[in-house]
Coordinates of C-alpha atoms in Angstrom, one line a residue:
X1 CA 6.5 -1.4 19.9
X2 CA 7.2 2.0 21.2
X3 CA 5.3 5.0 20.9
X4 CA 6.8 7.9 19.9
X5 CA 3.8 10.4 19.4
X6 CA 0.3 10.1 20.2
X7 CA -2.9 12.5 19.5
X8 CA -6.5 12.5 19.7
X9 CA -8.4 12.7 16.4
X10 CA -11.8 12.8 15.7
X11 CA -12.5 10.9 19.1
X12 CA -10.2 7.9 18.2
X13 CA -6.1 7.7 19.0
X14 CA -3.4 8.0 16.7
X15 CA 0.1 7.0 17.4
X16 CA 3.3 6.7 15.8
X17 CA 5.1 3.8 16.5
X18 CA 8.7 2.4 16.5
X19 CA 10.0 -1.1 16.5
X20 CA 13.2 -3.1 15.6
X21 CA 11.8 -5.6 12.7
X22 CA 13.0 -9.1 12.3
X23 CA 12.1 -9.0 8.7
X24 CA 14.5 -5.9 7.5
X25 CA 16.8 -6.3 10.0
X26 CA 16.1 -2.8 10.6
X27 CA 13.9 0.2 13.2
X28 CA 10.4 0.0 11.3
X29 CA 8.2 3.3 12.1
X30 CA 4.0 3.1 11.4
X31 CA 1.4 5.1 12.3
X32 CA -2.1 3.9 13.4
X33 CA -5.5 4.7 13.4
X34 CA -7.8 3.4 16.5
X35 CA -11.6 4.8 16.1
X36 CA -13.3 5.6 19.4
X37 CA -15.1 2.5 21.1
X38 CA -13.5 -0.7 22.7
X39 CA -13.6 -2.9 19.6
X40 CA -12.4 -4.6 18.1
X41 CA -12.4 -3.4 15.1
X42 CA -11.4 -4.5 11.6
X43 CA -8.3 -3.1 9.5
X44 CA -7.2 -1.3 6.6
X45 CA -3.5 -1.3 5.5
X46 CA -2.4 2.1 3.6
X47 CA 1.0 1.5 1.5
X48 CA 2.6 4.9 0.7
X49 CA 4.2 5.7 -2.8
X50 CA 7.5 6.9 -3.3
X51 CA 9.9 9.0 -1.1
X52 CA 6.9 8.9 1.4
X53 CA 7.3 7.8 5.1
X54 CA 4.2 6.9 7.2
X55 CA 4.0 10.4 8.0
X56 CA 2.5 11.6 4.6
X57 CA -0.7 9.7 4.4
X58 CA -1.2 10.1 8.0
X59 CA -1.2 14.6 7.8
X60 CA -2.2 14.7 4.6
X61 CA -5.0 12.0 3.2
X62 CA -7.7 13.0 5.7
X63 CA -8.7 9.6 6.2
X64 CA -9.9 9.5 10.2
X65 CA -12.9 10.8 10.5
X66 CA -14.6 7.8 7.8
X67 CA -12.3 5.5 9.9
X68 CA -14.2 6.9 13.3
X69 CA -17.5 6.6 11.7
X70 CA -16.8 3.1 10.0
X71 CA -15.2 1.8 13.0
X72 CA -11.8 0.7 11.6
X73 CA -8.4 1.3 12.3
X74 CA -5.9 1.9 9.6
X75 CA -2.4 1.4 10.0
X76 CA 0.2 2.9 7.3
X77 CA 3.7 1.7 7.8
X78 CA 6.7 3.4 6.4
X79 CA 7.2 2.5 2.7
X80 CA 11.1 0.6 3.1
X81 CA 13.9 0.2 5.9
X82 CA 16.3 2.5 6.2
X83 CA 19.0 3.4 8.4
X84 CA 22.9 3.5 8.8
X85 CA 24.0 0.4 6.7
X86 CA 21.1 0.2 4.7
X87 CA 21.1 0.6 0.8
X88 CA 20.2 3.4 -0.9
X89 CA 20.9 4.9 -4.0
X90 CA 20.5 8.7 -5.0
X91 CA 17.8 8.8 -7.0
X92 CA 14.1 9.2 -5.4
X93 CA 13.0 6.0 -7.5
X94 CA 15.5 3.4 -6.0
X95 CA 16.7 2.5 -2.5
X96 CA 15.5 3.8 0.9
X97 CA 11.9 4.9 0.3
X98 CA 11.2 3.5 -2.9
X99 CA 10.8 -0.6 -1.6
X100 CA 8.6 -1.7 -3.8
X101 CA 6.8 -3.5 -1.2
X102 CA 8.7 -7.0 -2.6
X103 CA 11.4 -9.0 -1.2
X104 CA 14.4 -8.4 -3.0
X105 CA 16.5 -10.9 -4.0
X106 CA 19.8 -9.0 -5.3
X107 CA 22.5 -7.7 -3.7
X108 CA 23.0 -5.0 -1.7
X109 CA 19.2 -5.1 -1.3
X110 CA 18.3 -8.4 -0.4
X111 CA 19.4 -8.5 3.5
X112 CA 17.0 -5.1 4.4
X113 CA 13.9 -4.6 1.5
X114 CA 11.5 -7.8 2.7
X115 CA 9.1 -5.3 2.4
X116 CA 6.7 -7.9 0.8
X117 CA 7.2 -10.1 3.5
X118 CA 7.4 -7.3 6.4
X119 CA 3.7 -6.1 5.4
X120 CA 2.3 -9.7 5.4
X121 CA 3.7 -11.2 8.3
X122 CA 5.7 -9.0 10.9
X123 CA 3.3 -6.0 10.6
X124 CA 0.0 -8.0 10.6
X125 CA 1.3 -10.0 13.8
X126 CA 2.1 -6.9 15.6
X127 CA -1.0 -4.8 14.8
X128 CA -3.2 -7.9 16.0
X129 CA -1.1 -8.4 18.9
X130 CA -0.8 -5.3 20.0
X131 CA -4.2 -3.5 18.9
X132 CA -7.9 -4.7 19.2
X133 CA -8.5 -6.2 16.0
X134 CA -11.2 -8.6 14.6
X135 CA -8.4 -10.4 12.6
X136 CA -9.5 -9.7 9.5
X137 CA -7.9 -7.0 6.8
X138 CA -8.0 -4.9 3.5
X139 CA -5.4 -2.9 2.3
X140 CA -5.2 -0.1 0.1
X141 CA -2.0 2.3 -1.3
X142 CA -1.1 5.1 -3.7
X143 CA 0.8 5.3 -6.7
X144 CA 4.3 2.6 -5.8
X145 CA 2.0 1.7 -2.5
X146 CA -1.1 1.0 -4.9
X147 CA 0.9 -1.5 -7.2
X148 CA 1.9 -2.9 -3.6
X149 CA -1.4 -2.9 -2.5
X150 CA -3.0 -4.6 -5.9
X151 CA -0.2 -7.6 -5.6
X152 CA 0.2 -8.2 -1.9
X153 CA -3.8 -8.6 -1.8
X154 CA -3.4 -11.0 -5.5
X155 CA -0.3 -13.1 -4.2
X156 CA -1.7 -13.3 -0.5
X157 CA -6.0 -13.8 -1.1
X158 CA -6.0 -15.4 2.4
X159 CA -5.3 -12.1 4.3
X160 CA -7.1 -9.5 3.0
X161 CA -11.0 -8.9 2.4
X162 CA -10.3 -6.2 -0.1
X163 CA -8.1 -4.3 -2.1
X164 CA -8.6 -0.4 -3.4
X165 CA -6.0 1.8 -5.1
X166 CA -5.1 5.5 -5.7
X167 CA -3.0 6.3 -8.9
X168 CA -1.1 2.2 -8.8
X169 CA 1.5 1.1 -11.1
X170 CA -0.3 -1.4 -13.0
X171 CA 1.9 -3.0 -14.8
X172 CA 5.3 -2.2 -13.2
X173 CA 7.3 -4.5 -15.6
X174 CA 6.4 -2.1 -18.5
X175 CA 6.4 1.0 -16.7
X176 CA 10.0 2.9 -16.1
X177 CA 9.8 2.8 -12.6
X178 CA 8.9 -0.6 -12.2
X179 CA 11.7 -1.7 -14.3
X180 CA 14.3 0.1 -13.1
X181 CA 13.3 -1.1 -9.2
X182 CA 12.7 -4.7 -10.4
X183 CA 15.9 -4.8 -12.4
X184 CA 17.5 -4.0 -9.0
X185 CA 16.0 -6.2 -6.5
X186 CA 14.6 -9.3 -8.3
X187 CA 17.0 -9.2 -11.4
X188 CA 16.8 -9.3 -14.9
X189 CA 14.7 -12.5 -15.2
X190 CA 11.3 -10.8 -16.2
X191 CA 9.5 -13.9 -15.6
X192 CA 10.4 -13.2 -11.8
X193 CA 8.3 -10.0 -12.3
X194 CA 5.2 -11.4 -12.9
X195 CA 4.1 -12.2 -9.7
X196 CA 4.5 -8.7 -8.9
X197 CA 2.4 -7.3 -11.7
X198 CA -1.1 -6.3 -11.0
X199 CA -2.4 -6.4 -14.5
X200 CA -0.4 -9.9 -15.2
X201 CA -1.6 -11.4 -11.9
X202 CA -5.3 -10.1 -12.9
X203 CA -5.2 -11.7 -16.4
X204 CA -4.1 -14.9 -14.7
X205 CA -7.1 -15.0 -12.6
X206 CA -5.6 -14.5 -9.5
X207 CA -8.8 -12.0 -8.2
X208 CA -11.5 -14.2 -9.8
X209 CA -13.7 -15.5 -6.9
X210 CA -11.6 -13.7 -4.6
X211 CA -12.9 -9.9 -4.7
X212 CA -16.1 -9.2 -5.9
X213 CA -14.3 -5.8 -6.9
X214 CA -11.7 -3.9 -6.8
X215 CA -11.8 0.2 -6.7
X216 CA -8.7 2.3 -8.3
X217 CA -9.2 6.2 -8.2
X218 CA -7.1 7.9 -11.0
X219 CA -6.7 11.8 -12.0
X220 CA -7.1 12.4 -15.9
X221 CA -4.7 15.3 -14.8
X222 CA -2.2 13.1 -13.6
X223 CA 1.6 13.7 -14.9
X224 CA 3.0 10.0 -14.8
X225 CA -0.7 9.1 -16.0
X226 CA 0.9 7.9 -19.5
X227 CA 4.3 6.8 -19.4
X228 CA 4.1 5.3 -15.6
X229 CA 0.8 4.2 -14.2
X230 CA -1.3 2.8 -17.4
X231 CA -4.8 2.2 -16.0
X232 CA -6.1 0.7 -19.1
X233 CA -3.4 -2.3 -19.1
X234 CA -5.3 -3.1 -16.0
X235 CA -9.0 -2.9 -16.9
X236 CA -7.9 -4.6 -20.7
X237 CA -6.7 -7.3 -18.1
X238 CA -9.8 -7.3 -15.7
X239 CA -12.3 -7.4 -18.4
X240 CA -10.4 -10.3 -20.5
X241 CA -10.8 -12.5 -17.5
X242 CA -14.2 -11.0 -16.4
X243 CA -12.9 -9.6 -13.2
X244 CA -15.0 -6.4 -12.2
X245 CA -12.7 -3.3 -11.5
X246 CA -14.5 -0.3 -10.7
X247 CA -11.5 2.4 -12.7
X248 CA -13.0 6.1 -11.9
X249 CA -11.2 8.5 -13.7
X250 CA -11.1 11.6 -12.1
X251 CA -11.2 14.9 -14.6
X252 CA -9.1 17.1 -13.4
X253 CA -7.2 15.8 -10.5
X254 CA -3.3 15.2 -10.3
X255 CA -0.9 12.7 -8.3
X256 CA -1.0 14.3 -5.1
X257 CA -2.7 14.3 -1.9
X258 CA -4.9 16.5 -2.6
X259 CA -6.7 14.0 -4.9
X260 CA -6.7 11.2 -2.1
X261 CA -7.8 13.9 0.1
X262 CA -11.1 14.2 -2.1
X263 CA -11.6 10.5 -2.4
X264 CA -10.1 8.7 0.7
X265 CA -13.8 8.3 2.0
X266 CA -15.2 6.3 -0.6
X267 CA -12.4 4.0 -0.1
X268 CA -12.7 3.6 3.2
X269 CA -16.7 2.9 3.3
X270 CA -15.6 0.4 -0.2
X271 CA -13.4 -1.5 2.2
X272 CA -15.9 -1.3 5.6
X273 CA -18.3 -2.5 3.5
X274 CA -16.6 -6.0 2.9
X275 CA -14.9 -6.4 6.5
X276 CA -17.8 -6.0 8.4
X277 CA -20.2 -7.8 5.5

């Protein structure tokens, strides 16, 4: 792990890291989050959404001076591998910065974009390793990062404490970007999707007696509101199965930062509230 930046921030440190990943094959770049104090402290993961590095949460979501107060350190990792010899593709939706935070099984993807596997195992390894954690975890995400946030924590119940989502892709296999990505990486078998459908995995069961909630922020003012990230297929799910999902819809706010921005405390006091209960 090698720092490339650091800087002091609200009386904690932030650094940007680099390191070569087993998983992708591939340099992996992070930033994270330790509050002041010698720990150790509990973790939240942030998964960024499309075209987004781990730079964009880290100037623009505001999220350190709740992460000083609460004690935890929050690590956002870059949202795909990239690199010479990589795949990509050139539109924003597809390729290097669009990984979909699953493990791809199609070619020319599946040798780099492990991304499922990269956040669960290599990254969680090297943050306890390296950092002075308590060992246990919640994650969180925005928009592609909140649909990977909603099915890492429903496929993996074992590592996380919580889940919380800005603007998530709900239902990915009937949303345009999901199909397009999954279509790519995992093939045309839709049943392969399902694993890697919030709202399918929900109405499964796969949160029941696992969170005692989960918290999704979305803007009423939000442009791929509709057609992309279908809140409702999610709370129709949730409420079937008799899963509590706290959905606050936001009047006014869009898909950008700026909206995190306003809400990024609440999420992280939701999620300090269950690592440290």
């Amino acid at each position: 792990m090698q720092t490339t930046k650091t800087h002091i921030v609200h009386g904690g440190t932030l650094r940007y890291l680099k390191h070569d990943s087993d998983t992708t094959g591939t340099p992996m770049t992070l930033s994270v989050f330790v509050p002041p104090g010698e720990g150790p402290f509990p973790v939240l993961i942030w998964l960024s959404g499309l075209t987004c590095t781990e730079d964009n949460f880290t100037t623009k979501a505001g999220a350190y001076r709740a992460a000083a107060e609460h004690g935890l350190i929050i690590v956002a990792p870059d949202t795909s591998p990239r690199g010479e010899g990589v795949a990509d593709d050139p539109a924003y939706d597809l390729g290097q910065g669009a990984g979909f935070y699953v493990d791809a099984t199609q070619e020319p993807w599946a040798p780099h974009f492990r991304m499922e596997s990269y956040v669960t195992g290599e990254l969680i390894r090297l943050i306890d390793d390296h950092f002075p954690t308590t060992g246990v975890r919640s994650i969180s995400g925005h928009s592609m990062g909140g649909h990977g946030a909603l099915t890492l924590a429903l496929n993996h119940p074992d590592l996380f404490r919580s889940v919380s989502a800005f603007a998530p892709i709900v239902s990915p296999s009937v949303a345009p970007w999901g199909e397009k990505a999954f279509t790519a990486y995992l093939g045309d078998d839709r049943a392969v999707w399902d694993r890697h459908d919030a709202a399918k995995l929900i109405a499964a069961g796969a949160a029941k007696g696992v969170y005692d909630d989960i918290l999704i922020d979305q803007g009423d003012a939000d442009s791929f509101l509709a057609d992309q990230l279908k809140p409702e297929l999610l709370q129709a799910a949730a409420d079937a199965v008799g899963q509590k999902v706290t959905l606050r819809m936001q009047p006014g706010y869009d898909h950008s930062y700026f909206f995190m921005a306003s809400f990024i405390a609440d999420h992280v006091a939701f999620h300090a509230r269950r690592l440290k209960g």
